Amino acid sequence: MDTIISISNLSKVYANGHQALDDVSLDIKRGEILALLGPNGAGKTTLISTICGLVSPTSGSVTVNGFDIEEDYRQARELIGLVPQELTLSAFESLWHTIDFSRGLFGKPADVPYLEQLLKDLSLFDKKDQEIHMLSGGMKRRVLIAKALSHEPMILFLDEPTAGVDVGLRKDMWKIVHKLRDAGVTIILTTHYIEEAEAIADRVGVINKGKLLLVEDKDNLMQKLGKKQLIIELSEAIRVIPESLASYALVLSKAGNKLTYHYDTTADGTGITTLLQRTREAGLSLKDMQTKQSSLEDIFVDLVEEST
Amino acid sequence: MSFRAVSTIYKYEMLRTWRTLFQSVASPVLSTSLYFVVFGTAIGSRIQAIEGVSYGLFIVPGLIMLAILTQSIANASFGIFFPKFTGAIYEVMSAPISFFEILLGYVGAAASKSFIIGIIILTTANLFVDIQVAHPIWMLTFLILTCISFSLLGFILGLWAKNFEQLQIVPLLIVTPLVFLGGTFYSVNMLPPIWQTITLFNPVLYLVSGFRWSFFEVSDVHVWLSLAVILSFLATCIAIVWWMFKTGYRLKK
């Protein structure tokens, strides 16, 4: 896959001296879903806003499909749709009018069938003649997506698309994102919900205090940093862990019927085979076993703690 | 140059006018008619003609100027302040258009609206008195230049204002006094000498005087001087806007 957005050594220091971005370099691949994960104030919105032209970079450069965001801003911005974090909409105009405005603003000729289909896809079509202030919060969120997609962008930025959104709508949003990706749109979303990045992203970038800590394929990231747990359930509870198993750093549950073993899937040997053998030799009988992958959340917390 | 984007903003702003038709058009017309009834007819009938022009007729250009100055500032400042206030401005800022195109859209719409109001008021006034325009081209020139330059001023104000109070304070405390003291309802010659001198520093005087000359060939200052003043006012506004856009003032962090 080739690169659609290339960010080189991007830094931003605001007028008040706050460094929101610190030497960020990142290549975003065409057609991928990239999740930028980070706590509040990490610099996610600043990064997106800079690429979209809302914030001037202090240093560094960004190209979008080969176009520099400052020198060739017209060509670069034409390709981008932005869904902001806040529900920033004018209240007293109709839904149809607002998306029609967005399309015209990006220089695209009117296309009624396209906009109608867009509203249908976002389950907004029956509201098209209503004024914005009549719509619910969830609908307004979708209106912002419709505005961003009204000019058929190649790249879609979603800034905290599911912040303050209920579970049902969040799932809907994920569906929309997948559908767009299938249609060839590159999607960059910011989130502080780890489950969101885990559920929909192809790659995950972790950002904290303006620094991009890492960017990895989601699966690789989970494998690379993800520890697995093996939980062994015993038929009969024990009080102490047998001497022969001491080297495995097992954790015995309070009830004494579960042993938990932490292992690294990427290590040369996981040690599971010998562990099980020794368990049998120690005279313990197994009732059940399960393995658990640590979530992106655990990985994330580890990374952010390391960087602070 | 994206003409489609400019016309999109322009139409959007004009549509806002239609949506708020009553306050946009009806209220300036109503207030002007009231001025006319009070100053032009009731009081004016007791005031002698000024340089051969009856008082009712004399105040027509001033009333039009009063309306278009306040309307230009109000429309243009609100047009840009409101999206800035709601945050909806993000879309305009991230669109593939230059600041100049944004300016053309917003200021073009505000100026057009003021121009329409000016024409409506002129037509309304014509119901009260019989108006003859001596120099129609000059009249239109002053009208259009005033609409554009004060819409620019409004745009600057809208960009500058951080809250509604600031948005109101300039029209209220600066523009209204300037307009009332700028010979809207009287000839400067009627003032004591010291006030005549002070009034010469009021740019509105030149607008009203030039505009009135285009109607009746009666003026406080020479028409070319009026034109020079309005053009330099326009140039100043353009320079300020240019600086604002260049630095991303209040728009870009």
CSV table of N, CA and C in Angstrom, one decimal, chain B residues 59-184:
chain,number,residue,atom,x,y,z
B,59,ILE,N,-32.7,65.5,4.1
B,59,ILE,CA,-32.3,64.4,5.0
B,59,ILE,C,-32.3,63.0,4.3
B,60,VAL,N,-32.9,62.9,3.1
B,60,VAL,CA,-33.0,61.6,2.5
B,60,VAL,C,-31.6,60.9,2.3
B,61,PRO,N,-30.6,61.6,1.7
B,61,PRO,CA,-29.3,60.9,1.6
B,61,PRO,C,-28.7,60.5,2.9
B,62,GLY,N,-28.9,61.4,3.9
B,62,GLY,CA,-28.3,61.1,5.2
B,62,GLY,C,-29.0,59.8,5.8
B,63,LEU,N,-30.3,59.7,5.7
B,63,LEU,CA,-31.0,58.6,6.2
B,63,LEU,C,-30.6,57.3,5.5
B,64,ILE,N,-30.4,57.4,4.2
B,64,ILE,CA,-29.9,56.2,3.5
B,64,ILE,C,-28.5,55.8,4.0
B,65,MET,N,-27.6,56.8,4.2
B,65,MET,CA,-26.3,56.5,4.7
B,65,MET,C,-26.4,55.9,6.1
B,66,LEU,N,-27.2,56.5,6.9
B,66,LEU,CA,-27.3,56.0,8.3
B,66,LEU,C,-27.7,54.5,8.3
B,67,ALA,N,-28.7,54.2,7.4
B,67,ALA,CA,-29.1,52.8,7.3
B,67,ALA,C,-28.1,51.9,6.8
B,68,ILE,N,-27.4,52.3,5.7
B,68,ILE,CA,-26.5,51.3,5.1
B,68,ILE,C,-25.2,51.2,5.9
B,69,LEU,N,-24.8,52.2,6.6
B,69,LEU,CA,-23.6,52.1,7.5
B,69,LEU,C,-23.9,51.1,8.6
B,70,THR,N,-25.0,51.3,9.3
B,70,THR,CA,-25.3,50.4,10.4
B,70,THR,C,-25.6,49.0,9.9
B,71,GLN,N,-26.3,48.9,8.8
B,71,GLN,CA,-26.6,47.5,8.3
B,71,GLN,C,-25.4,46.8,7.8
B,72,SER,N,-24.5,47.5,7.1
B,72,SER,CA,-23.3,46.9,6.6
B,72,SER,C,-22.5,46.3,7.7
B,73,ILE,N,-22.3,47.1,8.8
B,73,ILE,CA,-21.5,46.7,9.9
B,73,ILE,C,-22.2,45.5,10.6
B,74,ALA,N,-23.5,45.7,10.8
B,74,ALA,CA,-24.2,44.6,11.6
B,74,ALA,C,-24.2,43.3,10.8
B,75,ASN,N,-24.5,43.3,9.5
B,75,ASN,CA,-24.6,42.1,8.7
B,75,ASN,C,-23.2,41.4,8.6
B,76,ALA,N,-22.2,42.2,8.2
B,76,ALA,CA,-20.9,41.6,8.0
B,76,ALA,C,-20.3,41.1,9.3
B,77,SER,N,-20.5,41.8,10.3
B,77,SER,CA,-19.9,41.4,11.6
B,77,SER,C,-20.6,40.1,12.1
B,78,PHE,N,-21.9,40.1,12.0
B,78,PHE,CA,-22.6,38.9,12.5
B,78,PHE,C,-22.3,37.7,11.6
B,79,GLY,N,-22.3,38.0,10.3
B,79,GLY,CA,-22.0,36.9,9.4
B,79,GLY,C,-20.8,36.1,9.7
B,80,ILE,N,-19.7,36.7,10.1
B,80,ILE,CA,-18.5,36.0,10.4
B,80,ILE,C,-18.4,35.7,11.8
B,81,PHE,N,-18.9,36.5,12.7
B,81,PHE,CA,-18.8,36.3,14.1
B,81,PHE,C,-19.6,35.0,14.5
B,82,PHE,N,-20.8,34.8,14.0
B,82,PHE,CA,-21.6,33.7,14.4
B,82,PHE,C,-21.0,32.3,14.2
B,83,PRO,N,-20.5,32.0,13.0
B,83,PRO,CA,-19.8,30.8,12.8
B,83,PRO,C,-18.6,30.6,13.6
B,84,LYS,N,-17.9,31.7,13.9
B,84,LYS,CA,-16.8,31.7,14.8
B,84,LYS,C,-17.2,31.3,16.2
B,85,PHE,N,-18.3,31.9,16.6
B,85,PHE,CA,-18.9,31.6,17.9
B,85,PHE,C,-19.4,30.2,18.1
B,86,THR,N,-20.1,29.6,17.1
B,86,THR,CA,-20.6,28.3,17.2
B,86,THR,C,-19.5,27.3,16.8
B,87,GLY,N,-18.4,27.7,16.2
B,87,GLY,CA,-17.4,26.8,15.8
B,87,GLY,C,-17.5,26.3,14.4
B,88,ALA,N,-18.7,26.6,13.8
B,88,ALA,CA,-18.9,26.1,12.4
B,88,ALA,C,-17.9,26.7,11.4
B,89,ILE,N,-17.1,27.6,11.8
B,89,ILE,CA,-16.1,28.2,10.9
B,89,ILE,C,-15.1,27.2,10.5
B,90,TYR,N,-14.9,26.1,11.3
B,90,TYR,CA,-13.9,25.1,11.0
B,90,TYR,C,-14.0,24.7,9.5
B,91,GLU,N,-15.3,24.6,9.1
B,91,GLU,CA,-15.5,24.1,7.7
B,91,GLU,C,-15.0,25.0,6.6
B,92,VAL,N,-15.2,26.3,6.8
B,92,VAL,CA,-14.8,27.3,5.9
B,92,VAL,C,-13.2,27.3,5.9
B,93,MET,N,-12.7,27.2,7.1
B,93,MET,CA,-11.2,27.3,7.2
B,93,MET,C,-10.5,26.1,6.7
B,94,SER,N,-11.2,24.9,6.6
B,94,SER,CA,-10.5,23.7,6.1
B,94,SER,C,-10.9,23.5,4.7
B,95,ALA,N,-11.7,24.4,4.1
B,95,ALA,CA,-12.1,24.2,2.7
B,95,ALA,C,-10.9,24.6,1.8
B,96,PRO,N,-10.9,24.1,0.5
B,96,PRO,CA,-9.8,24.4,-0.4
B,96,PRO,C,-10.0,25.8,-1.0
B,97,ILE,N,-10.1,26.8,-0.2
B,97,ILE,CA,-10.3,28.2,-0.7
B,97,ILE,C,-9.4,29.1,0.1
B,98,SER,N,-9.1,30.3,-0.6
B,98,SER,CA,-8.2,31.2,0.1
B,98,SER,C,-9.0,32.2,0.9
B,99,PHE,N,-8.3,32.9,1.8
B,99,PHE,CA,-8.9,33.9,2.6
B,99,PHE,C,-9.7,35.0,1.8
B,100,PHE,N,-9.1,35.3,0.6
B,100,PHE,CA,-9.7,36.2,-0.3
B,100,PHE,C,-11.1,35.8,-0.7
B,101,GLU,N,-11.2,34.5,-1.0
B,101,GLU,CA,-12.5,34.0,-1.5
B,101,GLU,C,-13.5,34.0,-0.3
B,102,ILE,N,-13.0,33.7,0.9
B,102,ILE,CA,-13.9,33.8,2.0
B,102,ILE,C,-14.4,35.2,2.2
B,103,LEU,N,-13.5,36.1,2.1
B,103,LEU,CA,-13.8,37.6,2.2
B,103,LEU,C,-14.9,38.0,1.1
B,104,LEU,N,-14.6,37.6,-0.1
B,104,LEU,CA,-15.5,37.9,-1.2
B,104,LEU,C,-16.9,37.4,-0.9
B,105,GLY,N,-17.0,36.2,-0.4
B,105,GLY,CA,-18.3,35.6,-0.1
B,105,GLY,C,-19.0,36.4,0.9
B,106,TYR,N,-18.4,36.6,2.1
B,106,TYR,CA,-19.0,37.2,3.2
B,106,TYR,C,-19.3,38.7,3.0
B,107,VAL,N,-18.2,39.4,2.6
B,107,VAL,CA,-18.4,40.8,2.4
B,107,VAL,C,-19.3,41.2,1.2
B,108,GLY,N,-19.1,40.3,0.2
B,108,GLY,CA,-20.0,40.5,-1.0
B,108,GLY,C,-21.4,40.5,-0.6
B,109,ALA,N,-21.8,39.5,0.2
B,109,ALA,CA,-23.2,39.3,0.6
B,109,ALA,C,-23.7,40.4,1.5
B,110,ALA,N,-22.8,40.8,2.4
B,110,ALA,CA,-23.2,41.9,3.3
B,110,ALA,C,-23.4,43.2,2.6
B,111,ALA,N,-22.5,43.5,1.6
B,111,ALA,CA,-22.6,44.7,0.8
B,111,ALA,C,-23.8,44.7,-0.1
B,112,SER,N,-24.1,43.5,-0.7
B,112,SER,CA,-25.3,43.4,-1.5
B,112,SER,C,-26.5,43.7,-0.7
B,113,LYS,N,-26.6,43.1,0.5
B,113,LYS,CA,-27.7,43.3,1.3
B,113,LYS,C,-27.9,44.8,1.6
B,114,SER,N,-26.8,45.5,2.0
B,114,SER,CA,-26.9,46.9,2.3
B,114,SER,C,-27.4,47.7,1.1
B,115,PHE,N,-26.8,47.3,0.0
B,115,PHE,CA,-27.2,48.0,-1.3
B,115,PHE,C,-28.7,47.9,-1.5
B,116,ILE,N,-29.2,46.7,-1.3
B,116,ILE,CA,-30.6,46.5,-1.6
B,116,ILE,C,-31.4,47.3,-0.6
B,117,ILE,N,-31.0,47.3,0.7
B,117,ILE,CA,-31.7,48.1,1.7
B,117,ILE,C,-31.6,49.6,1.3
B,118,GLY,N,-30.5,50.1,0.9
B,118,GLY,CA,-30.4,51.4,0.4
B,118,GLY,C,-31.4,51.8,-0.6
B,119,ILE,N,-31.5,50.9,-1.6
B,119,ILE,CA,-32.4,51.2,-2.7
B,119,ILE,C,-33.9,51.1,-2.2
B,120,ILE,N,-34.1,50.2,-1.3
B,120,ILE,CA,-35.5,50.1,-0.7
B,120,ILE,C,-35.9,51.4,0.0
B,121,ILE,N,-34.9,51.9,0.8
B,121,ILE,CA,-35.1,53.1,1.6
B,121,ILE,C,-35.4,54.3,0.6
B,122,LEU,N,-34.5,54.3,-0.4
B,122,LEU,CA,-34.7,55.4,-1.4
B,122,LEU,C,-36.1,55.4,-2.0
B,123,THR,N,-36.6,54.2,-2.3
B,123,THR,CA,-37.9,54.0,-2.9
B,123,THR,C,-39.0,54.4,-1.8
B,124,THR,N,-38.7,54.0,-0.6
B,124,THR,CA,-39.7,54.4,0.5
B,124,THR,C,-39.8,55.9,0.6
B,125,ALA,N,-38.6,56.5,0.6
B,125,ALA,CA,-38.5,58.0,0.8
B,125,ALA,C,-39.3,58.7,-0.3
B,126,ASN,N,-39.2,58.1,-1.5
B,126,ASN,CA,-39.8,58.7,-2.6
B,126,ASN,C,-41.3,58.7,-2.5
B,127,LEU,N,-41.9,57.9,-1.6
B,127,LEU,CA,-43.3,58.0,-1.3
B,127,LEU,C,-43.6,59.3,-0.5
B,128,PHE,N,-42.7,59.8,0.3
B,128,PHE,CA,-42.9,61.0,1.1
B,128,PHE,C,-42.6,62.2,0.4
B,129,VAL,N,-41.5,62.2,-0.3
B,129,VAL,CA,-41.1,63.4,-1.1
B,129,VAL,C,-40.7,63.0,-2.5
B,130,ASP,N,-40.7,64.0,-3.4
B,130,ASP,CA,-40.4,63.7,-4.8
B,130,ASP,C,-38.8,63.9,-4.9
B,131,ILE,N,-38.1,62.8,-5.1
B,131,ILE,CA,-36.7,62.8,-5.2
B,131,ILE,C,-36.1,62.9,-6.6
B,132,GLN,N,-35.3,63.8,-6.8
B,132,GLN,CA,-34.6,63.9,-8.1
B,132,GLN,C,-33.1,63.6,-7.9
B,133,VAL,N,-32.5,62.7,-8.6
B,133,VAL,CA,-31.1,62.5,-8.5
B,133,VAL,C,-30.3,63.2,-9.6
B,134,ALA,N,-29.5,64.2,-9.2
B,134,ALA,CA,-28.8,65.0,-10.2
B,134,ALA,C,-27.7,64.2,-10.9
B,135,HIS,N,-27.0,63.4,-10.1
B,135,HIS,CA,-25.9,62.6,-10.7
B,135,HIS,C,-26.0,61.1,-10.3
B,136,PRO,N,-26.8,60.4,-11.1
B,136,PRO,CA,-27.0,59.0,-10.7
B,136,PRO,C,-25.8,58.1,-10.6
B,137,ILE,N,-24.8,58.3,-11.5
B,137,ILE,CA,-23.6,57.5,-11.5
B,137,ILE,C,-22.8,57.8,-10.2
B,138,TRP,N,-22.7,59.1,-9.8
B,138,TRP,CA,-22.0,59.4,-8.6
B,138,TRP,C,-22.8,58.8,-7.4
B,139,MET,N,-24.1,58.9,-7.5
B,139,MET,CA,-24.9,58.4,-6.4
B,139,MET,C,-24.6,56.9,-6.2
B,140,LEU,N,-24.7,56.1,-7.3
B,140,LEU,CA,-24.4,54.7,-7.2
B,140,LEU,C,-23.0,54.4,-6.7
B,141,THR,N,-22.1,55.2,-7.2
B,141,THR,CA,-20.7,55.0,-6.8
B,141,THR,C,-20.5,55.2,-5.3
B,142,PHE,N,-21.1,56.3,-4.7
B,142,PHE,CA,-21.0,56.4,-3.3
B,142,PHE,C,-21.7,55.3,-2.5
B,143,LEU,N,-22.8,55.0,-3.0
B,143,LEU,CA,-23.6,54.0,-2.4
B,143,LEU,C,-22.8,52.6,-2.3
B,144,ILE,N,-22.3,52.2,-3.5
B,144,ILE,CA,-21.6,50.9,-3.6
B,144,ILE,C,-20.3,51.0,-2.7
B,145,LEU,N,-19.6,52.0,-2.9
B,145,LEU,CA,-18.3,52.1,-2.1
B,145,LEU,C,-18.5,52.1,-0.6
B,146,THR,N,-19.6,52.8,-0.2
B,146,THR,CA,-19.9,52.8,1.2
B,146,THR,C,-20.3,51.4,1.7
B,147,CYS,N,-21.2,50.7,0.9
B,147,CYS,CA,-21.6,49.4,1.3
B,147,CYS,C,-20.4,48.5,1.4
B,148,ILE,N,-19.5,48.5,0.5
B,148,ILE,CA,-18.3,47.6,0.5
B,148,ILE,C,-17.4,48.0,1.7
B,149,SER,N,-17.1,49.3,1.8
B,149,SER,CA,-16.1,49.6,2.8
B,149,SER,C,-16.6,49.3,4.3
B,150,PHE,N,-17.9,49.6,4.5
B,150,PHE,CA,-18.4,49.4,5.8
B,150,PHE,C,-18.7,47.9,6.1
B,151,SER,N,-19.0,47.2,5.0
B,151,SER,CA,-19.1,45.7,5.2
B,151,SER,C,-17.7,45.2,5.6
B,152,LEU,N,-16.7,45.7,5.0
B,152,LEU,CA,-15.3,45.3,5.3
B,152,LEU,C,-15.0,45.6,6.8
B,153,LEU,N,-15.5,46.8,7.2
B,153,LEU,CA,-15.3,47.2,8.6
B,153,LEU,C,-16.0,46.2,9.5
B,154,GLY,N,-17.2,45.9,9.1
B,154,GLY,CA,-18.0,44.9,9.9
B,154,GLY,C,-17.3,43.6,10.0
B,155,PHE,N,-16.8,43.1,8.9
B,155,PHE,CA,-16.1,41.9,8.8
B,155,PHE,C,-14.9,41.9,9.8
B,156,ILE,N,-14.1,43.0,9.8
B,156,ILE,CA,-13.0,43.2,10.7
B,156,ILE,C,-13.5,43.1,12.2
B,157,LEU,N,-14.6,43.8,12.4
B,157,LEU,CA,-15.2,43.8,13.8
B,157,LEU,C,-15.6,42.4,14.2
B,158,GLY,N,-16.2,41.7,13.3
B,158,GLY,CA,-16.7,40.3,13.6
B,158,GLY,C,-15.5,39.4,13.9
B,159,LEU,N,-14.4,39.6,13.1
B,159,LEU,CA,-13.2,38.7,13.4
B,159,LEU,C,-12.6,39.1,14.7
B,160,TRP,N,-12.6,40.4,15.0
B,160,TRP,CA,-11.9,40.9,16.2
B,160,TRP,C,-12.7,40.5,17.5
B,161,ALA,N,-14.0,40.6,17.4
B,161,ALA,CA,-14.9,40.5,18.6
B,161,ALA,C,-14.7,39.1,19.2
B,162,LYS,N,-14.5,39.0,20.5
B,162,LYS,CA,-14.4,37.8,21.2
B,162,LYS,C,-15.7,37.4,21.8
B,163,ASN,N,-16.6,38.3,22.0
B,163,ASN,CA,-17.9,38.0,22.6
B,163,ASN,C,-19.0,39.0,22.0
B,164,PHE,N,-20.2,38.7,22.4
B,164,PHE,CA,-21.3,39.5,21.9
B,164,PHE,C,-21.2,41.0,22.3
B,165,GLU,N,-20.7,41.2,23.5
B,165,GLU,CA,-20.6,42.6,24.0
B,165,GLU,C,-19.7,43.4,23.1
B,166,GLN,N,-18.5,42.8,22.8
B,166,GLN,CA,-17.6,43.5,21.9
B,166,GLN,C,-18.2,43.8,20.5
B,167,LEU,N,-19.0,42.8,20.1
B,167,LEU,CA,-19.6,42.9,18.8
B,167,LEU,C,-20.6,44.1,18.7
B,168,GLN,N,-21.2,44.4,19.9
B,168,GLN,CA,-22.2,45.4,19.9
B,168,GLN,C,-21.6,46.8,20.2
B,169,ILE,N,-20.5,46.8,20.9
B,169,ILE,CA,-20.0,48.0,21.4
B,169,ILE,C,-19.5,49.0,20.4
B,170,VAL,N,-18.8,48.5,19.3
B,170,VAL,CA,-18.3,49.4,18.3
B,170,VAL,C,-19.4,50.1,17.5
B,171,PRO,N,-20.4,49.4,17.0
B,171,PRO,CA,-21.5,50.1,16.4
B,171,PRO,C,-22.2,51.1,17.3
B,172,LEU,N,-22.4,50.7,18.6
B,172,LEU,CA,-23.1,51.5,19.5
B,172,LEU,C,-22.4,52.8,19.9
B,173,LEU,N,-21.1,52.6,20.3
B,173,LEU,CA,-20.4,53.7,20.9
B,173,LEU,C,-19.5,54.5,19.9
B,174,ILE,N,-19.3,53.9,18.7
B,174,ILE,CA,-18.4,54.7,17.8
B,174,ILE,C,-19.2,55.0,16.5
B,175,VAL,N,-19.8,54.0,15.9
B,175,VAL,CA,-20.4,54.3,14.6
B,175,VAL,C,-21.7,55.2,14.7
B,176,THR,N,-22.6,54.9,15.6
B,176,THR,CA,-23.8,55.7,15.8
B,176,THR,C,-23.4,57.2,16.0
B,177,PRO,N,-22.6,57.5,17.0
B,177,PRO,CA,-22.2,58.9,17.2
B,177,PRO,C,-21.6,59.6,15.9
B,178,LEU,N,-20.7,58.8,15.2
B,178,LEU,CA,-20.1,59.4,14.0
B,178,LEU,C,-21.2,59.7,13.0
B,179,VAL,N,-22.1,58.8,12.9
B,179,VAL,CA,-23.2,59.0,11.8
B,179,VAL,C,-24.0,60.2,12.2
B,180,PHE,N,-24.4,60.3,13.5
B,180,PHE,CA,-25.3,61.4,13.9
B,180,PHE,C,-24.6,62.7,13.8
B,181,LEU,N,-23.3,62.7,14.1
B,181,LEU,CA,-22.5,63.9,14.1
B,181,LEU,C,-21.9,64.2,12.7
B,182,GLY,N,-22.3,63.4,11.7
B,182,GLY,CA,-21.6,63.5,10.4
B,182,GLY,C,-22.5,64.3,9.4
B,183,GLY,N,-23.4,65.1,9.9
B,183,GLY,CA,-24.2,65.9,9.0
B,183,GLY,C,-25.4,65.1,8.4
B,184,THR,N,-25.8,64.0,9.0
B,184,THR,CA,-26.9,63.2,8.5
B,184,THR,C,-28.2,64.1,8.4
